[in-house]
C-alpha positions as a LaTeX table, in Angstrom:
\begin{tabular}{lrrr}
\hline
Residue & $x$ (\AA) & $y$ (\AA) & $z$ (\AA) \\
\hline
Met1 & 315.72 & 129.69 & 100.09 \\
Ser2 & 315.89 & 125.86 & 101.94 \\
Ser3 & 317.12 & 123.82 & 99.05 \\
Asp4 & 320.81 & 125.91 & 99.02 \\
Arg5 & 321.04 & 125.73 & 102.75 \\
Leu6 & 320.50 & 122.06 & 101.97 \\
Ser7 & 323.08 & 122.36 & 98.87 \\
Arg8 & 325.23 & 123.58 & 101.06 \\
Arg9 & 325.60 & 121.72 & 103.98 \\
Leu10 & 326.27 & 118.51 & 101.41 \\
Val11 & 329.12 & 119.73 & 100.40 \\
Cys12 & 330.63 & 120.83 & 103.49 \\
Leu13 & 329.24 & 117.48 & 104.81 \\
Ser14 & 331.17 & 115.89 & 101.84 \\
Leu15 & 334.20 & 118.06 & 101.59 \\
Leu16 & 334.98 & 116.30 & 105.69 \\
Gly17 & 333.79 & 113.54 & 104.09 \\
Leu18 & 337.24 & 113.71 & 102.16 \\
Ala19 & 339.49 & 115.08 & 104.49 \\
Gly20 & 338.97 & 111.95 & 106.43 \\
Cys21 & 339.49 & 109.17 & 104.21 \\
Gly22 & 342.91 & 110.20 & 103.73 \\
Phe23 & 341.77 & 112.10 & 100.53 \\
Val24 & 345.58 & 113.56 & 99.03 \\
Pro25 & 346.10 & 114.59 & 95.30 \\
Val26 & 349.10 & 112.52 & 93.37 \\
Tyr27 & 349.75 & 116.42 & 91.37 \\
Glu28 & 350.79 & 118.39 & 94.69 \\
Glu29 & 354.80 & 119.07 & 94.98 \\
Ser30 & 355.47 & 117.10 & 98.10 \\
Ala31 & 353.17 & 113.85 & 97.18 \\
Thr32 & 355.37 & 110.42 & 96.92 \\
Ile33 & 355.12 & 109.66 & 94.09 \\
Arg34 & 357.35 & 112.11 & 91.58 \\
Gly35 & 359.96 & 111.11 & 90.55 \\
Gln36 & 359.86 & 107.33 & 92.05 \\
Phe37 & 359.70 & 105.98 & 88.28 \\
Ala38 & 362.85 & 105.92 & 85.33 \\
Phe39 & 361.30 & 104.64 & 82.36 \\
Glu40 & 362.75 & 102.78 & 79.78 \\
Thr41 & 359.94 & 102.57 & 76.43 \\
Asp42 & 360.88 & 101.86 & 72.82 \\
Glu43 & 363.47 & 103.25 & 70.45 \\
Thr44 & 361.54 & 104.94 & 68.55 \\
Val45 & 360.29 & 108.08 & 67.42 \\
Met46 & 356.60 & 107.34 & 69.41 \\
Gly47 & 358.68 & 106.04 & 72.00 \\
Phe48 & 360.82 & 109.09 & 72.68 \\
His49 & 357.50 & 110.88 & 72.81 \\
Leu50 & 356.03 & 108.47 & 75.05 \\
Gly51 & 359.27 & 108.70 & 77.76 \\
Ser52 & 359.28 & 112.47 & 76.96 \\
Arg53 & 355.11 & 111.86 & 78.63 \\
Leu54 & 355.39 & 109.93 & 80.81 \\
Ala55 & 358.70 & 111.71 & 82.72 \\
Glu56 & 356.26 & 114.94 & 82.51 \\
Arg57 & 353.02 & 113.95 & 84.34 \\
Leu58 & 355.27 & 111.73 & 86.78 \\
Gly59 & 358.21 & 113.28 & 86.98 \\
Ser60 & 362.18 & 112.98 & 86.32 \\
Pro61 & 363.53 & 109.80 & 88.79 \\
Ala62 & 365.79 & 111.00 & 91.52 \\
Ser63 & 366.76 & 108.35 & 92.29 \\
Pro64 & 363.60 & 104.95 & 91.77 \\
Arg65 & 362.41 & 102.89 & 93.21 \\
Tyr66 & 360.63 & 101.72 & 89.79 \\
Thr67 & 361.04 & 100.75 & 85.92 \\
Leu68 & 358.53 & 101.10 & 84.14 \\
Lys69 & 358.25 & 99.49 & 80.34 \\
Ala70 & 356.59 & 100.25 & 77.61 \\
Thr71 & 356.30 & 99.01 & 74.36 \\
Leu72 & 353.74 & 100.69 & 71.25 \\
Asn73 & 351.63 & 98.62 & 68.78 \\
Thr74 & 350.57 & 100.78 & 65.86 \\
Arg75 & 348.56 & 100.37 & 63.07 \\
Glu76 & 346.92 & 102.21 & 60.05 \\
Arg77 & 343.74 & 102.05 & 58.99 \\
Ala78 & 341.67 & 104.00 & 55.91 \\
Ala79 & 338.80 & 105.58 & 58.03 \\
Ala80 & 337.57 & 107.97 & 54.91 \\
Ile81 & 337.33 & 107.00 & 51.33 \\
Thr82 & 336.48 & 109.27 & 48.08 \\
Ala83 & 334.15 & 108.78 & 45.30 \\
Glu84 & 336.91 & 107.21 & 43.35 \\
Gly85 & 338.55 & 104.92 & 45.49 \\
Asp86 & 341.50 & 106.87 & 47.18 \\
Thr87 & 342.06 & 107.10 & 50.66 \\
Ser88 & 341.55 & 110.32 & 52.09 \\
Arg89 & 341.64 & 110.49 & 56.13 \\
Leu90 & 343.80 & 107.76 & 58.58 \\
Asn91 & 343.37 & 107.17 & 61.72 \\
Val92 & 346.93 & 105.81 & 63.48 \\
Ile93 & 345.34 & 102.88 & 66.00 \\
Gly94 & 347.38 & 101.76 & 69.34 \\
Glu95 & 347.71 & 99.75 & 71.89 \\
Ala96 & 350.59 & 100.48 & 75.21 \\
Arg97 & 351.55 & 98.09 & 76.84 \\
Trp98 & 352.71 & 98.63 & 80.43 \\
Ser99 & 355.13 & 96.84 & 83.85 \\
Leu100 & 356.03 & 98.63 & 86.47 \\
Val101 & 358.86 & 96.69 & 87.82 \\
Glu102 & 360.61 & 97.14 & 91.27 \\
Thr103 & 364.29 & 98.55 & 90.66 \\
Ala104 & 365.96 & 97.12 & 93.55 \\
Ser105 & 365.01 & 93.56 & 92.90 \\
Gly106 & 363.59 & 92.98 & 89.93 \\
Ala107 & 360.12 & 92.54 & 91.54 \\
Gln108 & 356.81 & 93.27 & 88.90 \\
Val109 & 354.66 & 95.14 & 90.50 \\
Ala110 & 351.97 & 95.17 & 87.62 \\
Thr111 & 350.98 & 95.45 & 84.44 \\
Gly112 & 348.98 & 97.65 & 82.49 \\
Arg113 & 347.19 & 97.98 & 78.17 \\
Thr114 & 345.70 & 100.51 & 77.14 \\
Glu115 & 344.51 & 102.18 & 73.60 \\
Ala116 & 343.47 & 104.50 & 71.81 \\
Phe117 & 343.36 & 106.22 & 68.44 \\
Thr118 & 344.05 & 109.72 & 65.95 \\
Ser119 & 343.98 & 110.12 & 62.89 \\
Tyr120 & 345.63 & 112.54 & 60.29 \\
Ala121 & 344.04 & 113.37 & 56.76 \\
Ala122 & 345.95 & 112.15 & 53.62 \\
Thr123 & 346.48 & 115.02 & 50.90 \\
Ser124 & 348.16 & 115.36 & 47.63 \\
Ser125 & 351.31 & 116.41 & 48.88 \\
Thr126 & 353.80 & 113.14 & 49.80 \\
Val127 & 355.19 & 116.62 & 52.28 \\
Ala128 & 352.14 & 117.22 & 53.72 \\
Thr129 & 350.73 & 113.58 & 54.21 \\
Gln130 & 354.60 & 113.23 & 56.37 \\
Ala131 & 354.11 & 116.03 & 58.24 \\
Thr132 & 350.32 & 115.60 & 58.97 \\
Arg133 & 350.92 & 111.33 & 60.03 \\
Asp134 & 353.92 & 112.49 & 62.30 \\
Asp135 & 352.09 & 114.94 & 64.13 \\
Ala136 & 349.96 & 112.11 & 64.50 \\
Arg137 & 351.87 & 109.71 & 65.71 \\
Lys138 & 352.88 & 112.27 & 68.71 \\
Arg139 & 349.01 & 112.89 & 69.64 \\
Leu140 & 349.09 & 109.09 & 69.98 \\
Ala141 & 352.19 & 109.02 & 71.99 \\
Thr142 & 350.99 & 111.50 & 74.06 \\
Ile143 & 347.00 & 110.48 & 74.57 \\
Leu144 & 348.86 & 107.09 & 75.69 \\
Gly145 & 351.16 & 107.99 & 78.14 \\
Asp146 & 348.55 & 109.79 & 79.98 \\
Met147 & 346.15 & 107.27 & 79.77 \\
Val148 & 348.93 & 104.59 & 81.40 \\
Val149 & 349.67 & 107.43 & 84.17 \\
Thr150 & 346.10 & 107.61 & 84.89 \\
Gln151 & 346.24 & 103.06 & 85.22 \\
Ile152 & 349.73 & 103.96 & 87.43 \\
Leu153 & 347.89 & 107.03 & 89.52 \\
Gly154 & 345.30 & 104.16 & 90.08 \\
Leu155 & 347.79 & 102.77 & 91.63 \\
Ala156 & 349.35 & 105.50 & 93.75 \\
Ala157 & 348.06 & 104.29 & 97.43 \\
Glu158 & 349.65 & 101.00 & 97.12 \\
Leu159 & 353.11 & 102.38 & 95.78 \\
Ala160 & 353.59 & 104.78 & 98.14 \\
Pro161 & 355.39 & 103.91 & 100.78 \\
\hline
\end{tabular}
């Protein structure tokens, strides 16, 4: 019973500590970082998906203070090979390089890089293989977008006006 009281006290003290340190959720609607970014991505299907994910997570730019420029590089590698030597599964490996530029001055505020991968099955049907490949690329753009947003949110305290 005394361990339950001790656990409750530790939780309460931890919450008080967070309140005292200026902890503010970055995803609340009144967060000052939302809507502060314009996005520039590659003019490709994956670039479109990346830009859409960034806008979804960081908010549409009302009056952007920053421009987030992101480029994607992808490659494919066989992940599973059958006994006959045919590739049955492929990995799509992607890298996103980004830079954050202050819109008014053109000064570069931050840069970053992130990597991720997805995979898809290669079937005997060309149409099915292309559909799974397209889906894997869309998933990869979403994953990379989320990772870029996580890095940007890590800078939120420095970016807040």
